Amino acid sequence: MTDAKKVNFNKKLHLFHDLWSPKVIAQMNDYQFKLVKVNGDFVWHDHADTDETFIVLNGTLFIEFNDNTMELHAGEMTVVPKGIQHRPYANEECHILLVEPTGVVNTGEKENELTAENDIWI
Amino acid sequence: MTDAKKVNFNKKLHLFHDLWSPKVIAQMNDYQFKLVKVNGDFVWHDHADTDETFIVLNGTLFIEFNDNTMELHAGEMTVVPKGIQHRPYANEECHILLVEPTGVVNTGEKENELTAENDIWI
């Protein structure tokens, strides 16, 4: 029997409503795919040990860097290199697929009220 | 200056037309994101050392396994575990985002006329 499972993004997105709280939907080797709903402002942070991938599924995501702000629409992606300070935000609810190694904490080095529990599967 | 680059899937998809020939659009650590256009039959193969992620962007992808066939539409994904024999095919042109470690050969262990050149960036 194969272990491959089909994952439908929209079906999974209906299963939760909390913001800035990544939900794992699939794992590839030691990397995870996580859905996140975002709206409003996140905190400045970086991930010292890993790059982090953002793929926008619905809505518009802004990522502020030290020297510019990137605007990502549905069907667009970016890889934030490790160690680069960034601050995601959205002006309306936006749905993102994150790809990153297992164990990455959403707020990076800084633990605060936006730090989400890790490894929550839906 | 940040090194993060915005990638638009549709813009990249307009840059090539060959089938079964993955084009790298982004790299995260030692993993790559690759766009592939597929139509018709691919070969049975596996990847002994790594899982492989298929995300369907447009169209319908079928993946035949030894014991069943998975049908994936736009907005759906699967991770094929390492060592699992699989055969992708499509009845109409379909556009896929692959995520896998650098250096993975599209036909796995079997080199044949469908084996594509690796690490081609667009």
Coordinates of C-alpha atoms in Angstrom, one line a residue:
Chain A
M1 CA 0.0 0.0 0.0
T2 CA 1.2 3.5 -0.8
D3 CA 1.4 6.1 2.0
A4 CA 0.9 9.0 -0.4
K5 CA -2.1 11.1 0.7
K6 CA -4.0 13.7 -1.4
V7 CA -4.3 17.1 0.3
N8 CA -6.8 19.7 -0.8
F9 CA -5.8 23.2 0.3
N10 CA -9.4 24.6 0.4
K11 CA -10.7 21.6 2.4
K12 CA -7.9 22.0 4.9
L13 CA -8.5 25.8 5.1
H14 CA -12.0 25.2 6.2
L15 CA -10.8 23.3 9.3
F16 CA -9.4 26.2 11.2
H17 CA -9.9 29.9 11.7
D18 CA -7.2 31.1 14.0
L19 CA -4.6 33.6 12.6
W20 CA -0.8 33.3 12.5
S21 CA -1.0 29.7 13.7
P22 CA 0.5 27.3 11.2
K23 CA -1.1 23.9 10.6
V24 CA 0.9 21.1 9.2
I25 CA -0.7 19.4 6.2
A26 CA 2.1 17.3 4.8
Q27 CA 5.7 16.3 5.4
M28 CA 8.5 15.6 2.9
N29 CA 11.6 14.2 4.4
D30 CA 12.3 16.5 7.4
Y31 CA 10.4 19.5 5.8
Q32 CA 6.8 20.4 6.5
F33 CA 4.0 22.1 4.5
K34 CA 1.9 24.3 6.7
L35 CA -1.2 26.4 6.0
V36 CA -1.5 29.7 7.8
K37 CA -4.2 32.3 7.8
V38 CA -2.9 35.8 8.4
N39 CA -4.4 39.3 8.8
G40 CA -2.9 42.4 10.4
D41 CA 0.6 42.7 11.6
F42 CA 3.2 40.1 12.6
V43 CA 6.5 40.7 14.4
W44 CA 9.9 41.3 13.0
H45 CA 11.9 38.1 13.2
D46 CA 14.4 35.9 11.4
H47 CA 15.3 32.3 11.3
A48 CA 19.0 31.9 11.9
D49 CA 19.3 28.4 10.6
T50 CA 17.0 28.1 7.7
D51 CA 15.4 29.6 4.6
E52 CA 11.6 29.8 4.7
T53 CA 9.2 29.6 1.8
F54 CA 6.0 31.6 1.5
I55 CA 3.4 30.6 -1.2
V56 CA 0.3 32.7 -1.4
L57 CA -2.9 30.8 -2.0
N58 CA -5.6 33.5 -1.4
G59 CA -5.3 37.2 -0.8
T60 CA -2.3 39.5 -0.6
L61 CA 0.7 39.1 1.7
F62 CA 3.2 41.8 2.4
I63 CA 6.7 41.0 3.7
E64 CA 8.6 44.0 5.0
F65 CA 12.4 43.7 4.9
N66 CA 14.9 46.2 6.1
D67 CA 15.2 47.9 2.7
N68 CA 11.9 47.2 0.9
T69 CA 8.5 45.6 1.2
M70 CA 7.4 42.7 -1.1
E71 CA 3.8 42.3 -2.1
L72 CA 2.8 38.8 -2.9
H73 CA -0.5 37.8 -4.5
A74 CA -2.2 34.4 -5.0
G75 CA 0.0 32.3 -7.3
E76 CA 3.2 34.0 -6.2
M77 CA 6.0 32.8 -3.8
T78 CA 9.2 33.8 -2.3
V79 CA 12.0 32.2 -0.3
V80 CA 13.2 34.4 2.7
P81 CA 16.9 33.5 3.2
K82 CA 18.1 32.4 6.6
G83 CA 19.1 35.2 8.9
I84 CA 17.2 37.9 7.0
Q85 CA 14.9 40.0 9.2
H86 CA 11.4 40.1 7.9
R87 CA 7.9 41.2 9.0
P88 CA 4.9 39.6 7.3
Y89 CA 1.6 41.5 7.4
A90 CA -1.7 41.6 5.5
N91 CA -4.5 44.2 5.2
E92 CA -7.2 41.6 4.6
E93 CA -7.3 37.9 5.5
C94 CA -4.7 36.0 3.4
H95 CA -4.0 32.3 3.2
I96 CA -0.4 31.1 2.8
L97 CA 1.4 27.8 2.3
L98 CA 4.7 27.7 4.2
V99 CA 7.4 25.2 3.5
E100 CA 10.2 24.9 6.0
P101 CA 12.1 22.3 8.1
T102 CA 10.3 20.6 11.0
G103 CA 10.6 22.5 14.2
V104 CA 10.8 26.0 12.9
V105 CA 9.1 28.4 15.3
N106 CA 6.9 31.0 13.6
T107 CA 8.4 34.0 15.4
G108 CA 12.0 32.9 15.0
E109 CA 14.3 33.8 17.8
K110 CA 11.7 35.9 19.6
E111 CA 9.1 34.2 21.7
N112 CA 6.0 36.4 22.3
E113 CA 2.2 36.3 22.2
L114 CA 2.3 35.5 18.5
T115 CA 4.5 32.4 19.0
A116 CA 2.4 29.5 17.9
E117 CA 2.4 25.9 19.1
N118 CA 4.5 23.8 16.7
D119 CA 3.8 20.6 14.7
I120 CA 0.0 20.9 14.8
W121 CA -1.4 18.7 12.1
I122 CA -4.8 19.1 10.5
Chain B
M1 CA 19.9 44.3 0.6
T2 CA 17.6 41.3 0.8
D3 CA 18.0 38.3 -1.5
A4 CA 14.4 37.4 -1.4
K5 CA 12.9 37.3 -4.9
K6 CA 9.2 37.3 -5.9
V7 CA 8.3 34.4 -8.2
N8 CA 5.0 34.5 -10.2
F9 CA 4.0 31.0 -11.3
N10 CA 2.0 32.1 -14.4
K11 CA 4.8 34.4 -15.6
K12 CA 7.3 31.6 -15.3
L13 CA 5.0 29.1 -17.0
H14 CA 5.0 31.4 -20.1
L15 CA 8.7 31.0 -20.4
F16 CA 8.8 27.4 -21.6
H17 CA 6.7 24.9 -23.5
D18 CA 8.6 21.5 -23.3
L19 CA 6.9 18.7 -21.4
W20 CA 8.3 16.6 -18.6
S21 CA 11.3 18.9 -18.2
P22 CA 11.4 20.5 -14.8
K23 CA 12.6 24.2 -14.5
V24 CA 13.9 25.5 -11.2
I25 CA 12.3 28.7 -10.0
A26 CA 13.5 28.9 -6.4
Q27 CA 15.7 27.3 -3.9
M28 CA 15.2 26.9 -0.1
N29 CA 18.3 25.5 1.6
D30 CA 19.2 22.4 -0.4
Y31 CA 15.7 22.0 -1.8
Q32 CA 14.4 23.3 -5.1
F33 CA 11.0 24.4 -6.4
K34 CA 10.5 23.3 -10.0
L35 CA 7.7 24.0 -12.5
V36 CA 6.9 21.2 -14.9
K37 CA 4.4 21.0 -17.8
V38 CA 3.1 17.4 -18.3
N39 CA 0.8 15.7 -20.8
G40 CA 0.5 12.0 -21.7
D41 CA 2.4 9.2 -20.0
F42 CA 5.5 9.3 -17.9
V43 CA 7.6 6.2 -16.9
W44 CA 7.3 4.1 -13.7
H45 CA 10.1 5.1 -11.4
D46 CA 11.0 5.8 -7.8
H47 CA 13.4 7.9 -5.8
A48 CA 15.3 5.7 -3.4
D49 CA 16.6 8.5 -1.2
T50 CA 13.9 11.1 -1.0
D51 CA 10.3 12.0 -0.8
E52 CA 8.9 14.1 -3.7
T53 CA 6.2 16.7 -3.5
F54 CA 3.7 17.4 -6.3
I55 CA 1.5 20.5 -6.2
V56 CA -1.0 20.9 -9.1
L57 CA -1.3 24.5 -10.3
N58 CA -3.4 23.9 -13.5
G59 CA -5.2 20.9 -14.9
T60 CA -5.4 17.4 -13.6
L61 CA -2.5 15.1 -12.7
F62 CA -2.8 11.3 -12.3
I63 CA -0.3 9.4 -10.3
E64 CA -0.4 5.6 -10.7
F65 CA 0.8 3.5 -7.8
N66 CA 1.1 -0.2 -7.6
D67 CA -2.3 -0.5 -5.8
N68 CA -4.2 2.6 -6.9
T69 CA -4.3 5.8 -8.9
M70 CA -4.5 9.3 -7.4
E71 CA -6.2 12.1 -9.2
L72 CA -4.9 15.6 -8.3
H73 CA -6.6 18.8 -9.4
A74 CA -5.4 22.4 -9.1
G75 CA -5.1 23.3 -5.5
E76 CA -4.2 19.8 -4.4
M77 CA -0.9 18.2 -3.5
T78 CA 0.7 15.0 -2.4
V79 CA 4.0 13.8 -1.1
V80 CA 5.3 10.5 -2.7
P81 CA 7.4 8.7 -0.1
K82 CA 10.9 7.7 -1.0
G83 CA 11.2 4.2 -2.6
I84 CA 7.5 4.1 -3.7
Q85 CA 7.1 3.2 -7.4
H86 CA 4.9 5.7 -9.2
R87 CA 3.9 6.8 -12.7
P88 CA 2.6 10.3 -13.3
Y89 CA 0.4 10.9 -16.3
A90 CA -2.1 13.5 -17.6
N91 CA -4.8 13.4 -20.3
E92 CA -4.5 17.1 -21.0
E93 CA -1.7 19.6 -20.3
C94 CA -1.2 20.0 -16.6
H95 CA 1.1 22.3 -14.7
I96 CA 2.9 21.2 -11.6
L97 CA 5.1 22.6 -8.9
L98 CA 7.6 20.0 -7.7
V99 CA 9.5 20.4 -4.4
E100 CA 12.4 18.1 -3.9
P101 CA 16.1 18.1 -2.9
T102 CA 18.6 19.5 -5.4
G103 CA 20.0 16.9 -7.8
V104 CA 16.9 14.7 -8.0
V105 CA 16.6 13.1 -11.5
N106 CA 13.0 13.2 -12.8
T107 CA 13.1 9.6 -13.9
G108 CA 14.6 8.3 -10.7
E109 CA 16.9 5.3 -11.0
K110 CA 16.0 4.8 -14.7
E111 CA 17.7 6.9 -17.3
N112 CA 15.8 7.0 -20.6
E113 CA 14.5 9.4 -23.3
L114 CA 12.4 11.2 -20.7
T115 CA 15.3 11.9 -18.4
A116 CA 15.6 15.7 -18.2
E117 CA 18.6 17.8 -17.8
N118 CA 18.9 18.8 -14.1
D119 CA 19.2 22.2 -12.4
I120 CA 17.8 24.3 -15.3
W121 CA 16.7 27.7 -13.9
I122 CA 14.2 30.0 -15.5

